[in-house]
PDB file of C-alpha atoms in Angstrom:
ATOM      1  CA  MET A 163       0.040   0.094   0.071  1.00 46.00           C
ATOM      2  CA  SER A 164       1.535   3.308  -0.942  1.00 46.00           C
ATOM      3  CA  ARG A 165       1.553   6.297   1.615  1.00 48.00           C
ATOM      4  CA  PRO A 166      -0.167   9.569   0.715  1.00 48.00           C
ATOM      5  CA  ASP A 167       3.132  11.175   0.045  1.00 47.00           C
ATOM      6  CA  ASP A 168       4.558   8.711  -2.392  1.00 50.00           C
ATOM      7  CA  ALA A 169       4.074   9.775  -6.024  1.00 51.00           C
ATOM      8  CA  GLY A 170       0.855   8.091  -7.776  1.00 49.00           C
ATOM      9  CA  PRO A 171       0.463   7.465 -10.962  1.00 48.00           C
ATOM     10  CA  PHE A 172      -0.262  11.200 -11.759  1.00 44.00           C
ATOM     11  CA  GLY A 173       2.664  12.466  -9.964  1.00 50.00           C
ATOM     12  CA  ARG A 174       0.751  13.940  -7.151  1.00 61.00           C
ATOM     13  CA  SER A 175       3.488  14.150  -4.927  1.00 78.00           C
ATOM     14  CA  ARG A 176       5.767  16.320  -7.556  1.00 79.00           C
ATOM     15  CA  LEU A 177       2.414  18.285  -7.874  1.00 82.00           C
ATOM     16  CA  ALA A 178       2.230  18.908  -4.054  1.00 80.00           C
ATOM     17  CA  ARG A 179       5.694  19.887  -3.870  1.00 79.00           C
ATOM     18  CA  LEU A 180       5.424  22.543  -6.576  1.00 83.00           C
ATOM     19  CA  ARG A 181       2.073  23.824  -4.829  1.00 81.00           C
ATOM     20  CA  GLY A 182       3.821  24.024  -1.642  1.00 80.00           C
ATOM     21  CA  ARG A 183       7.045  25.842  -3.232  1.00 78.00           C
ATOM     22  CA  LEU A 184       4.576  28.261  -5.290  1.00 82.00           C
ATOM     23  CA  PHE A 185       2.556  29.131  -2.235  1.00 75.00           C
ATOM     24  CA  HIS A 186       5.578  30.043  -0.371  1.00 71.00           C
ATOM     25  CA  VAL A 187       7.160  31.973  -3.123  1.00 76.00           C
ATOM     26  CA  TRP A 188       3.770  33.889  -3.444  1.00 73.00           C
ATOM     27  CA  PHE A 189       4.277  34.830   0.494  1.00 67.00           C
ATOM     28  CA  LEU A 190       7.816  35.824  -0.236  1.00 65.00           C
ATOM     29  CA  LEU A 191       6.414  38.490  -2.689  1.00 70.00           C
ATOM     30  CA  ARG A 192       3.850  39.742  -0.460  1.00 67.00           C
ATOM     31  CA  ARG A 193       5.999  40.000   2.547  1.00 60.00           C
ATOM     32  CA  PRO A 194       9.389  40.173   2.821  1.00 71.00           C
ATOM     33  CA  MET A 195       9.604  38.405   6.169  1.00 77.00           C
ATOM     34  CA  THR A 196       7.142  35.537   6.933  1.00 85.00           C
ATOM     35  CA  LEU A 197       5.207  34.821  10.060  1.00 92.00           C
ATOM     36  CA  GLY A 198       3.229  32.132  11.114  1.00 95.00           C
ATOM     37  CA  VAL A 199       1.483  30.468  13.904  1.00 98.00           C
ATOM     38  CA  ARG A 200       1.167  26.771  14.933  1.00 98.00           C
ATOM     39  CA  ALA A 201      -1.180  25.419  17.592  1.00 98.00           C
ATOM     40  CA  LEU A 202      -0.235  22.783  20.030  1.00 98.00           C
ATOM     41  CA  VAL A 203      -3.993  21.916  20.906  1.00 98.00           C
ATOM     42  CA  PHE A 204      -3.661  19.521  23.825  1.00 98.00           C
ATOM     43  CA  ASN A 205      -6.411  17.230  25.048  1.00 97.00           C
ATOM     44  CA  GLU A 206      -4.993  16.963  28.598  1.00 96.00           C
ATOM     45  CA  ALA A 207      -7.863  14.386  29.816  1.00 96.00           C
ATOM     46  CA  GLU A 208      -6.671  12.101  26.953  1.00 96.00           C
ATOM     47  CA  ARG A 209      -3.180  12.841  26.757  1.00 97.00           C
ATOM     48  CA  SER A 210      -3.625  13.710  23.046  1.00 98.00           C
ATOM     49  CA  VAL A 211      -2.648  16.411  20.414  1.00 98.00           C
ATOM     50  CA  PHE A 212      -4.712  17.408  17.108  1.00 98.00           C
ATOM     51  CA  LEU A 213      -2.308  16.862  14.254  1.00 98.00           C
ATOM     52  CA  VAL A 214      -3.110  17.812  10.537  1.00 98.00           C
ATOM     53  CA  ARG A 215      -1.604  16.230   7.350  1.00 98.00           C
ATOM     54  CA  HIS A 216      -1.474  18.927   4.495  1.00 96.00           C
ATOM     55  CA  THR A 217      -2.238  18.122   0.735  1.00 95.00           C
ATOM     56  CA  TYR A 218       0.908  20.085  -0.324  1.00 92.00           C
ATOM     57  CA  VAL A 219       3.692  18.991   2.122  1.00 91.00           C
ATOM     58  CA  ALA A 220       4.550  15.530   3.672  1.00 94.00           C
ATOM     59  CA  GLY A 221       4.124  14.446   7.256  1.00 97.00           C
ATOM     60  CA  TRP A 222       1.778  14.851  10.126  1.00 98.00           C
ATOM     61  CA  GLN A 223       2.336  18.447  12.089  1.00 97.00           C
ATOM     62  CA  LEU A 224       0.895  20.952  14.287  1.00 98.00           C
ATOM     63  CA  PRO A 225      -1.931  23.115  12.697  1.00 98.00           C
ATOM     64  CA  GLY A 226      -1.437  26.825  11.713  1.00 97.00           C
ATOM     65  CA  GLY A 227      -0.449  29.038   9.063  1.00 95.00           C
ATOM     66  CA  GLY A 228       0.532  32.442   8.083  1.00 94.00           C
ATOM     67  CA  VAL A 229      -0.212  35.762   9.811  1.00 95.00           C
ATOM     68  CA  GLU A 230      -2.130  38.129   7.207  1.00 93.00           C
ATOM     69  CA  THR A 231      -1.155  41.860   6.890  1.00 88.00           C
ATOM     70  CA  GLY A 232      -3.236  43.795   9.818  1.00 93.00           C
ATOM     71  CA  GLU A 233      -3.999  40.553  11.721  1.00 96.00           C
ATOM     72  CA  THR A 234      -2.860  39.706  15.171  1.00 98.00           C
ATOM     73  CA  LEU A 235      -1.008  36.426  16.001  1.00 98.00           C
ATOM     74  CA  VAL A 236      -3.936  35.496  18.034  1.00 98.00           C
ATOM     75  CA  GLU A 237      -6.282  36.263  15.432  1.00 98.00           C
ATOM     76  CA  ALA A 238      -4.341  34.160  12.785  1.00 98.00           C
ATOM     77  CA  LEU A 239      -4.428  31.303  15.409  1.00 98.00           C
ATOM     78  CA  ARG A 240      -8.027  31.607  16.185  1.00 98.00           C
ATOM     79  CA  HIS A 241      -8.669  31.698  12.089  1.00 97.00           C
ATOM     80  CA  GLU A 242      -6.365  28.698  11.234  1.00 98.00           C
ATOM     81  CA  LEU A 243      -7.801  26.495  14.064  1.00 98.00           C
ATOM     82  CA  ILE A 244     -11.343  26.938  12.759  1.00 98.00           C
ATOM     83  CA  GLU A 245     -10.088  26.313   9.018  1.00 96.00           C
ATOM     84  CA  GLU A 246      -7.962  23.533   9.581  1.00 97.00           C
ATOM     85  CA  CYS A 247      -9.444  21.700  12.526  1.00 97.00           C
ATOM     86  CA  ASN A 248     -12.936  22.980  13.350  1.00 98.00           C
ATOM     87  CA  ILE A 249     -11.708  23.869  16.561  1.00 98.00           C
ATOM     88  CA  GLU A 250     -12.805  27.141  18.670  1.00 98.00           C
ATOM     89  CA  MET A 251     -10.741  28.509  21.207  1.00 98.00           C
ATOM     90  CA  ARG A 252     -12.536  28.962  24.830  1.00 98.00           C
ATOM     91  CA  GLY A 253      -9.878  30.754  26.596  1.00 97.00           C
ATOM     92  CA  PRO A 254      -6.736  32.484  25.645  1.00 97.00           C
ATOM     93  CA  PRO A 255      -3.991  30.472  24.111  1.00 98.00           C
ATOM     94  CA  ARG A 256      -0.488  30.671  25.845  1.00 98.00           C
ATOM     95  CA  LEU A 257       2.474  31.861  23.744  1.00 98.00           C
ATOM     96  CA  ALA A 258       5.039  29.083  23.849  1.00 97.00           C
ATOM     97  CA  ALA A 259       7.914  29.998  22.106  1.00 97.00           C
ATOM     98  CA  MET A 260       9.108  32.041  18.978  1.00 97.00           C
ATOM     99  CA  TYR A 261      11.066  30.109  16.405  1.00 96.00           C
ATOM    100  CA  TYR A 262      13.331  30.962  13.394  1.00 94.00           C
ATOM    101  CA  ASN A 263      11.969  28.321  10.585  1.00 89.00           C
ATOM    102  CA  ARG A 264      15.378  28.461   8.521  1.00 82.00           C
ATOM    103  CA  ALA A 265      14.012  24.996   6.563  1.00 76.00           C
ATOM    104  CA  ALA A 266      11.421  27.260   4.966  1.00 70.00           C
ATOM    105  CA  SER A 267      13.575  30.410   4.182  1.00 74.00           C
ATOM    106  CA  ARG A 268      15.909  32.791   5.530  1.00 77.00           C
ATOM    107  CA  ARG A 269      13.100  34.949   6.536  1.00 79.00           C
ATOM    108  CA  ASP A 270      10.413  32.717   8.179  1.00 87.00           C
ATOM    109  CA  HIS A 271       9.432  32.938  12.084  1.00 94.00           C
ATOM    110  CA  VAL A 272       6.906  31.056  13.575  1.00 97.00           C
ATOM    111  CA  ALA A 273       4.884  31.539  16.996  1.00 98.00           C
ATOM    112  CA  LEU A 274       3.763  28.336  18.989  1.00 98.00           C
ATOM    113  CA  TYR A 275       0.907  28.527  20.987  1.00 98.00           C
ATOM    114  CA  VAL A 276      -0.374  26.131  23.373  1.00 98.00           C
ATOM    115  CA  VAL A 277      -4.374  25.806  23.348  1.00 98.00           C
ATOM    116  CA  SER A 278      -5.794  23.639  26.109  1.00 97.00           C
ATOM    117  CA  ASP A 279      -9.026  25.373  26.424  1.00 98.00           C
ATOM    118  CA  PHE A 280     -10.972  24.505  23.186  1.00 98.00           C
ATOM    119  CA  HIS A 281     -14.125  23.112  21.580  1.00 97.00           C
ATOM    120  CA  GLN A 282     -14.063  20.886  18.407  1.00 98.00           C
ATOM    121  CA  THR A 283     -17.848  21.868  16.523  1.00 97.00           C
ATOM    122  CA  ALA A 284     -17.085  18.823  14.243  1.00 97.00           C
ATOM    123  CA  PRO A 285     -14.686  16.158  13.103  1.00 95.00           C
ATOM    124  CA  LYS A 286     -12.501  17.681  10.146  1.00 95.00           C
ATOM    125  CA  ILE A 287     -13.432  16.627   6.730  1.00 94.00           C
ATOM    126  CA  ALA A 288     -10.780  16.826   3.898  1.00 95.00           C
ATOM    127  CA  ASP A 289     -10.508  19.641   1.839  1.00 95.00           C
ATOM    128  CA  LYS A 290      -8.210  21.276  -0.624  1.00 94.00           C
ATOM    129  CA  GLU A 291      -5.561  22.175   2.050  1.00 95.00           C
ATOM    130  CA  ILE A 292      -6.069  19.487   4.826  1.00 97.00           C
ATOM    131  CA  ALA A 293      -5.993  16.140   3.795  1.00 97.00           C
ATOM    132  CA  GLU A 294      -6.538  14.918   7.237  1.00 97.00           C
ATOM    133  CA  GLY A 295      -6.885  15.917  10.837  1.00 97.00           C
ATOM    134  CA  ALA A 296      -7.290  14.529  14.158  1.00 98.00           C
ATOM    135  CA  PHE A 297      -6.755  14.079  17.631  1.00 98.00           C
ATOM    136  CA  PHE A 298      -3.707  11.422  18.548  1.00 98.00           C
ATOM    137  CA  ARG A 299      -2.805   9.865  21.792  1.00 98.00           C
ATOM    138  CA  LEU A 300       0.938  11.116  22.715  1.00 98.00           C
ATOM    139  CA  ASP A 301       1.999   7.584  22.929  1.00 97.00           C
ATOM    140  CA  ALA A 302       0.607   6.768  19.479  1.00 98.00           C
ATOM    141  CA  LEU A 303       1.562   9.441  17.028  1.00 98.00           C
ATOM    142  CA  PRO A 304       0.930   8.545  13.532  1.00 98.00           C
ATOM    143  CA  GLU A 305       3.839   7.220  11.246  1.00 97.00           C
ATOM    144  CA  GLY A 306       5.314  10.428   9.572  1.00 97.00           C
ATOM    145  CA  THR A 307       4.954  13.002  12.348  1.00 98.00           C
ATOM    146  CA  THR A 308       7.712  15.427  11.479  1.00 97.00           C
ATOM    147  CA  ARG A 309      10.741  15.815  13.292  1.00 96.00           C
ATOM    148  CA  ALA A 310       9.864  19.383  14.238  1.00 96.00           C
ATOM    149  CA  THR A 311       6.460  18.400  15.520  1.00 98.00           C
ATOM    150  CA  ARG A 312       8.031  15.827  17.924  1.00 98.00           C
ATOM    151  CA  ALA A 313      10.551  18.159  19.069  1.00 98.00           C
ATOM    152  CA  ARG A 314       7.909  20.883  19.793  1.00 98.00           C
ATOM    153  CA  LEU A 315       5.934  18.157  21.917  1.00 98.00           C
ATOM    154  CA  ALA A 316       8.906  17.475  23.690  1.00 98.00           C
ATOM    155  CA  GLU A 317       9.693  20.805  24.429  1.00 98.00           C
ATOM    156  CA  GLN A 318       6.277  21.813  25.650  1.00 97.00           C
ATOM    157  CA  LEU A 319       4.945  18.480  27.104  1.00 97.00           C
ATOM    158  CA  GLU A 320       7.996  16.989  28.456  1.00 95.00           C
ATOM    159  CA  GLY A 321      10.117  20.191  29.638  1.00 94.00           C
ATOM    160  CA  LEU A 322      12.911  19.949  26.929  1.00 95.00           C
ATOM    161  CA  PRO A 323      14.497  23.489  26.562  1.00 94.00           C
ATOM    162  CA  PRO A 324      13.440  25.054  23.372  1.00 92.00           C
ATOM    163  CA  SER A 325      15.247  25.104  20.280  1.00 96.00           C
ATOM    164  CA  PRO A 326      15.400  28.749  18.791  1.00 95.00           C
ATOM    165  CA  TYR A 327      15.022  26.858  15.212  1.00 95.00           C
ATOM    166  CA  TRP A 328      11.513  25.223  14.057  1.00 93.00           C
TER     167      TRP A 328
END
């Protein structure tokens, strides 16, 4: 059985990679420095986190996205959680750390928030951006969870010192 990020008969993964690169170039043209937000949506009772798998980049990761012009970090976080997860924040998120995302570009920075007071209005259904999204127990993360996601979870939930790099 092929993995979702393997190239299929129509070269889907190449197309997905191209789409991701074009998306990032578009951001670079619009904003010389990019700023993003990510959410570690944590369900303490079930010891689980919400992860997404995008259609244009491989791996499971924390939900989030770019901060638009005129938008605060928390506003960006709020709309990304609704769009990507059907999750509404009930209380204020906690700013956990800021990272330099040198893997994306020399200009990309990411603000990581921990969200523990939330409500999921409905299960996430696949769309053009998100192939899958679900809660996963910390001891049963899906195969393909990205290195950066595992590092952020260890920093925030196991007390490891945060890296300055995403």
